């Protein structure tokens, strides 16, 4: 992906996955953003805390890539999507205009996001407005969620902001991707013990 040279908003992208069935309802495109100011203890993606990594991508280019993937919609995760709300609001609304759905993860609670939106934080309000399903709340390693799909801990809240993406009954899945260069990357969800057993001795890059 090339960095944008215009004044359009950009998003610092850590990983782009064209197709996945492990990051929300149906077949989805997933975008992991780089940078998280929340830094939950036990987070599976500590390499995404810093804002120094990743690649800046123009919002319009990101929309085009998501639409070209031909999936049901996009899942925005990270890193913290609401730390890049201005760029991602443009991405999410563009994806929605193309008739696709938007699922957004956040380590912020829904009430906090609503407060920020109500206090005039327009990017936060716009990203909430362009999201169909929000999974909100920090990861709590003492409250591991073994029942619901996609949620890491039981305190996290599924907020249906529209009538789309109502079905959240899928099982948790773990996906393994092997690239042509031999890199192995994981995404999806499994409890830490299962992950450790699976990854023992493998040169794996975790994405969530
Ligand atoms: S779980 Fe999410 S919100 Fe928490 S530190 Fe990790 S990326 Fe940030």
GROMACS .gro file of C-alpha atoms and ligand atoms in nm:
model
  216
    1UNK     CA    1   0.000   0.000   0.000
    2UNK     CA    2   0.136   0.342  -0.089
    3UNK     CA    3   0.132   0.639   0.149
    4UNK     CA    4  -0.107   0.916   0.049
    5UNK     CA    5   0.045   1.240  -0.081
    6UNK     CA    6  -0.278   1.446  -0.064
    7UNK     CA    7  -0.447   1.620   0.228
    8UNK     CA    8  -0.705   1.343   0.259
    9UNK     CA    9  -0.703   1.182   0.602
   10UNK     CA   10  -0.472   0.887   0.645
   11UNK     CA   11  -0.485   0.582   0.866
   12UNK     CA   12  -0.176   0.419   1.009
   13UNK     CA   13  -0.232   0.056   0.909
   14UNK     CA   14  -0.052  -0.234   1.078
   15UNK     CA   15  -0.210  -0.515   0.878
   16UNK     CA   16  -0.466  -0.556   0.602
   17UNK     CA   17  -0.634  -0.894   0.557
   18UNK     CA   18  -0.851  -0.927   0.245
   19UNK     CA   19  -1.074  -1.208   0.367
   20UNK     CA   20  -1.137  -1.358   0.708
   21UNK     CA   21  -1.416  -1.548   0.883
   22UNK     CA   22  -1.264  -1.497   1.227
   23UNK     CA   23  -1.313  -1.123   1.282
   24UNK     CA   24  -1.687  -1.074   1.289
   25UNK     CA   25  -2.007  -1.196   1.123
   26UNK     CA   26  -1.976  -1.344   0.774
   27UNK     CA   27  -1.678  -1.301   0.546
   28UNK     CA   28  -1.497  -0.980   0.626
   29UNK     CA   29  -1.197  -0.769   0.541
   30UNK     CA   30  -0.995  -0.679   0.851
   31UNK     CA   31  -0.784  -0.370   0.908
   32UNK     CA   32  -0.557  -0.357   1.213
   33UNK     CA   33  -0.449  -0.004   1.292
   34UNK     CA   34  -0.116   0.088   1.446
   35UNK     CA   35  -0.113   0.264   1.782
   36UNK     CA   36  -0.309   0.218   2.103
   37UNK     CA   37  -0.311   0.466   2.393
   38UNK     CA   38  -0.510   0.233   2.620
   39UNK     CA   39  -0.250  -0.044   2.667
   40UNK     CA   40  -0.451  -0.304   2.853
   41UNK     CA   41  -0.240  -0.544   3.063
   42UNK     CA   42  -0.231  -0.881   2.883
   43UNK     CA   43  -0.317  -0.735   2.540
   44UNK     CA   44  -0.231  -0.984   2.264
   45UNK     CA   45  -0.104  -0.709   2.036
   46UNK     CA   46   0.151  -0.508   2.235
   47UNK     CA   47   0.349  -0.454   1.914
   48UNK     CA   48   0.059  -0.233   1.803
   49UNK     CA   49   0.086   0.005   2.102
   50UNK     CA   50   0.338   0.238   1.939
   51UNK     CA   51   0.229   0.486   1.674
   52UNK     CA   52   0.570   0.460   1.509
   53UNK     CA   53   0.506   0.142   1.311
   54UNK     CA   54   0.261   0.060   1.037
   55UNK     CA   55   0.206   0.236   0.705
   56UNK     CA   56   0.007   0.557   0.654
   57UNK     CA   57  -0.261   0.488   0.394
   58UNK     CA   58  -0.504   0.739   0.246
   59UNK     CA   59  -0.866   0.687   0.351
   60UNK     CA   60  -0.990   0.672  -0.008
   61UNK     CA   61  -0.730   0.411  -0.100
   62UNK     CA   62  -0.830   0.205   0.200
   63UNK     CA   63  -1.197   0.220   0.102
   64UNK     CA   64  -1.107   0.109  -0.252
   65UNK     CA   65  -0.907  -0.186  -0.122
   66UNK     CA   66  -1.183  -0.294   0.114
   67UNK     CA   67  -1.451  -0.276  -0.156
   68UNK     CA   68  -1.226  -0.459  -0.404
   69UNK     CA   69  -1.187  -0.747  -0.157
   70UNK     CA   70  -1.550  -0.839  -0.228
   71UNK     CA   71  -1.647  -0.932   0.129
   72UNK     CA   72  -1.955  -0.852   0.340
   73UNK     CA   73  -1.782  -0.561   0.509
   74UNK     CA   74  -1.487  -0.442   0.712
   75UNK     CA   75  -1.376  -0.498   1.069
   76UNK     CA   76  -1.164  -0.222   1.221
   77UNK     CA   77  -0.945  -0.332   1.508
   78UNK     CA   78  -0.599  -0.275   1.640
   79UNK     CA   79  -0.444  -0.099   1.803
   80UNK     CA   80  -0.721   0.146   1.890
   81UNK     CA   81  -0.947   0.255   1.604
   82UNK     CA   82  -1.082   0.555   1.797
   83UNK     CA   83  -0.727   0.690   1.836
   84UNK     CA   84  -0.750   0.740   1.457
   85UNK     CA   85  -1.116   0.828   1.443
   86UNK     CA   86  -1.082   1.106   1.185
   87UNK     CA   87  -0.936   0.883   0.914
   88UNK     CA   88  -1.138   0.577   1.004
   89UNK     CA   89  -1.465   0.771   1.003
   90UNK     CA   90  -1.397   0.854   0.638
   91UNK     CA   91  -1.310   0.491   0.567
   92UNK     CA   92  -1.615   0.353   0.748
   93UNK     CA   93  -1.859   0.591   0.583
   94UNK     CA   94  -1.711   0.516   0.240
   95UNK     CA   95  -1.744   0.144   0.302
   96UNK     CA   96  -2.105   0.190   0.412
   97UNK     CA   97  -2.182   0.398   0.102
   98UNK     CA   98  -2.066   0.097  -0.100
   99UNK     CA   99  -2.334  -0.111   0.076
  100UNK     CA  100  -2.099  -0.300   0.308
  101UNK     CA  101  -2.112  -0.335   0.686
  102UNK     CA  102  -1.873  -0.194   0.945
  103UNK     CA  103  -1.772  -0.358   1.271
  104UNK     CA  104  -1.540  -0.161   1.501
  105UNK     CA  105  -1.352  -0.274   1.810
  106UNK     CA  106  -1.254  -0.026   2.079
  107UNK     CA  107  -1.084  -0.041   2.416
  108UNK     CA  108  -1.289   0.262   2.519
  109UNK     CA  109  -1.626   0.202   2.683
  110UNK     CA  110  -1.936   0.294   2.484
  111UNK     CA  111  -2.042   0.549   2.748
  112UNK     CA  112  -1.701   0.720   2.720
  113UNK     CA  113  -1.728   0.735   2.342
  114UNK     CA  114  -2.079   0.878   2.364
  115UNK     CA  115  -1.956   1.141   2.613
  116UNK     CA  116  -1.677   1.241   2.377
  117UNK     CA  117  -1.915   1.258   2.083
  118UNK     CA  118  -2.162   1.461   2.289
  119UNK     CA  119  -1.884   1.700   2.394
  120UNK     CA  120  -1.814   1.786   2.032
  121UNK     CA  121  -1.552   1.530   1.929
  122UNK     CA  122  -1.669   1.510   1.568
  123UNK     CA  123  -1.437   1.229   1.449
  124UNK     CA  124  -1.556   1.005   1.733
  125UNK     CA  125  -1.919   1.091   1.656
  126UNK     CA  126  -1.862   1.024   1.286
  127UNK     CA  127  -1.697   0.686   1.345
  128UNK     CA  128  -1.979   0.581   1.576
  129UNK     CA  129  -2.230   0.695   1.315
  130UNK     CA  130  -2.061   0.487   1.044
  131UNK     CA  131  -2.034   0.172   1.258
  132UNK     CA  132  -2.297  -0.104   1.255
  133UNK     CA  133  -2.160  -0.317   1.538
  134UNK     CA  134  -1.926  -0.184   1.808
  135UNK     CA  135  -1.737  -0.409   2.049
  136UNK     CA  136  -1.643  -0.170   2.329
  137UNK     CA  137  -1.436  -0.187   2.645
  138UNK     CA  138  -1.079  -0.265   2.748
  139UNK     CA  139  -0.943  -0.620   2.751
  140UNK     CA  140  -0.944  -0.764   3.105
  141UNK     CA  141  -0.722  -1.071   3.138
  142UNK     CA  142  -0.900  -1.164   3.464
  143UNK     CA  143  -1.234  -1.180   3.282
  144UNK     CA  144  -1.160  -1.400   2.980
  145UNK     CA  145  -1.468  -1.456   2.765
  146UNK     CA  146  -1.507  -1.822   2.667
  147UNK     CA  147  -1.865  -1.789   2.545
  148UNK     CA  148  -1.910  -1.504   2.300
  149UNK     CA  149  -1.735  -1.484   1.965
  150UNK     CA  150  -1.474  -1.210   1.903
  151UNK     CA  151  -1.484  -1.062   2.254
  152UNK     CA  152  -1.168  -1.109   2.458
  153UNK     CA  153  -1.323  -1.048   2.801
  154UNK     CA  154  -1.670  -1.053   2.951
  155UNK     CA  155  -1.673  -0.681   3.034
  156UNK     CA  156  -1.666  -0.592   2.665
  157UNK     CA  157  -1.998  -0.476   2.531
  158UNK     CA  158  -2.158  -0.560   2.194
  159UNK     CA  159  -2.338  -0.243   2.088
  160UNK     CA  160  -2.570  -0.273   1.787
  161UNK     CA  161  -2.570   0.078   1.643
  162UNK     CA  162  -2.786  -0.029   1.346
  163UNK     CA  163  -3.002  -0.331   1.261
  164UNK     CA  164  -2.725  -0.483   1.049
  165UNK     CA  165  -2.485  -0.743   1.193
  166UNK     CA  166  -2.746  -0.854   1.445
  167UNK     CA  167  -2.633  -1.218   1.438
  168UNK     CA  168  -2.342  -1.256   1.678
  169UNK     CA  169  -2.383  -1.630   1.732
  170UNK     CA  170  -2.075  -1.754   1.541
  171UNK     CA  171  -1.813  -1.965   1.718
  172UNK     CA  172  -1.472  -1.823   1.801
  173UNK     CA  173  -1.222  -1.908   1.531
  174UNK     CA  174  -0.847  -1.893   1.498
  175UNK     CA  175  -0.710  -1.843   1.146
  176UNK     CA  176  -0.360  -1.928   1.033
  177UNK     CA  177  -0.222  -1.762   0.720
  178UNK     CA  178   0.097  -1.878   0.552
  179UNK     CA  179   0.235  -1.629   0.300
  180UNK     CA  180   0.426  -1.720  -0.017
  181UNK     CA  181   0.746  -1.616   0.163
  182UNK     CA  182   0.677  -1.864   0.442
  183UNK     CA  183   0.560  -1.615   0.707
  184UNK     CA  184   0.295  -1.753   0.938
  185UNK     CA  185   0.038  -1.507   1.074
  186UNK     CA  186  -0.251  -1.564   1.312
  187UNK     CA  187  -0.576  -1.385   1.367
  188UNK     CA  188  -0.898  -1.458   1.547
  189UNK     CA  189  -0.935  -1.566   1.903
  190UNK     CA  190  -0.828  -1.855   2.126
  191UNK     CA  191  -0.758  -1.860   2.497
  192UNK     CA  192  -0.393  -1.800   2.594
  193UNK     CA  193  -0.327  -2.166   2.689
  194UNK     CA  194  -0.452  -2.294   2.353
  195UNK     CA  195  -0.249  -2.032   2.170
  196UNK     CA  196   0.069  -2.111   2.359
  197UNK     CA  197   0.030  -2.483   2.288
  198UNK     CA  198  -0.036  -2.418   1.921
  199UNK     CA  199   0.247  -2.172   1.872
  200UNK     CA  200   0.515  -2.360   2.061
  201UNK     CA  201   0.824  -2.351   1.837
  202UNK     CA  202   0.654  -2.174   1.544
  203UNK     CA  203   0.786  -1.841   1.402
  204UNK     CA  204   0.445  -1.678   1.418
  205UNK     CA  205   0.331  -1.319   1.389
  206UNK     CA  206   0.020  -1.259   1.599
  207UNK     CA  207  -0.238  -1.014   1.475
  208UNK     CA  208  -0.486  -1.037   1.755
  209LIG     S1  209  -0.676  -0.494   2.389
  209LIG    FE1  210  -0.719  -0.337   2.235
  209LIG     S2  211  -0.753  -0.149   2.355
  209LIG    FE2  212  -0.649  -0.295   2.490
  209LIG     S3  213  -0.430  -0.249   2.466
  209LIG    FE3  214  -0.478  -0.413   2.320
  209LIG     S4  215  -0.521  -0.307   2.130
  209LIG    FE4  216  -0.536  -0.153   2.294
   0.00000   0.00000   0.00000
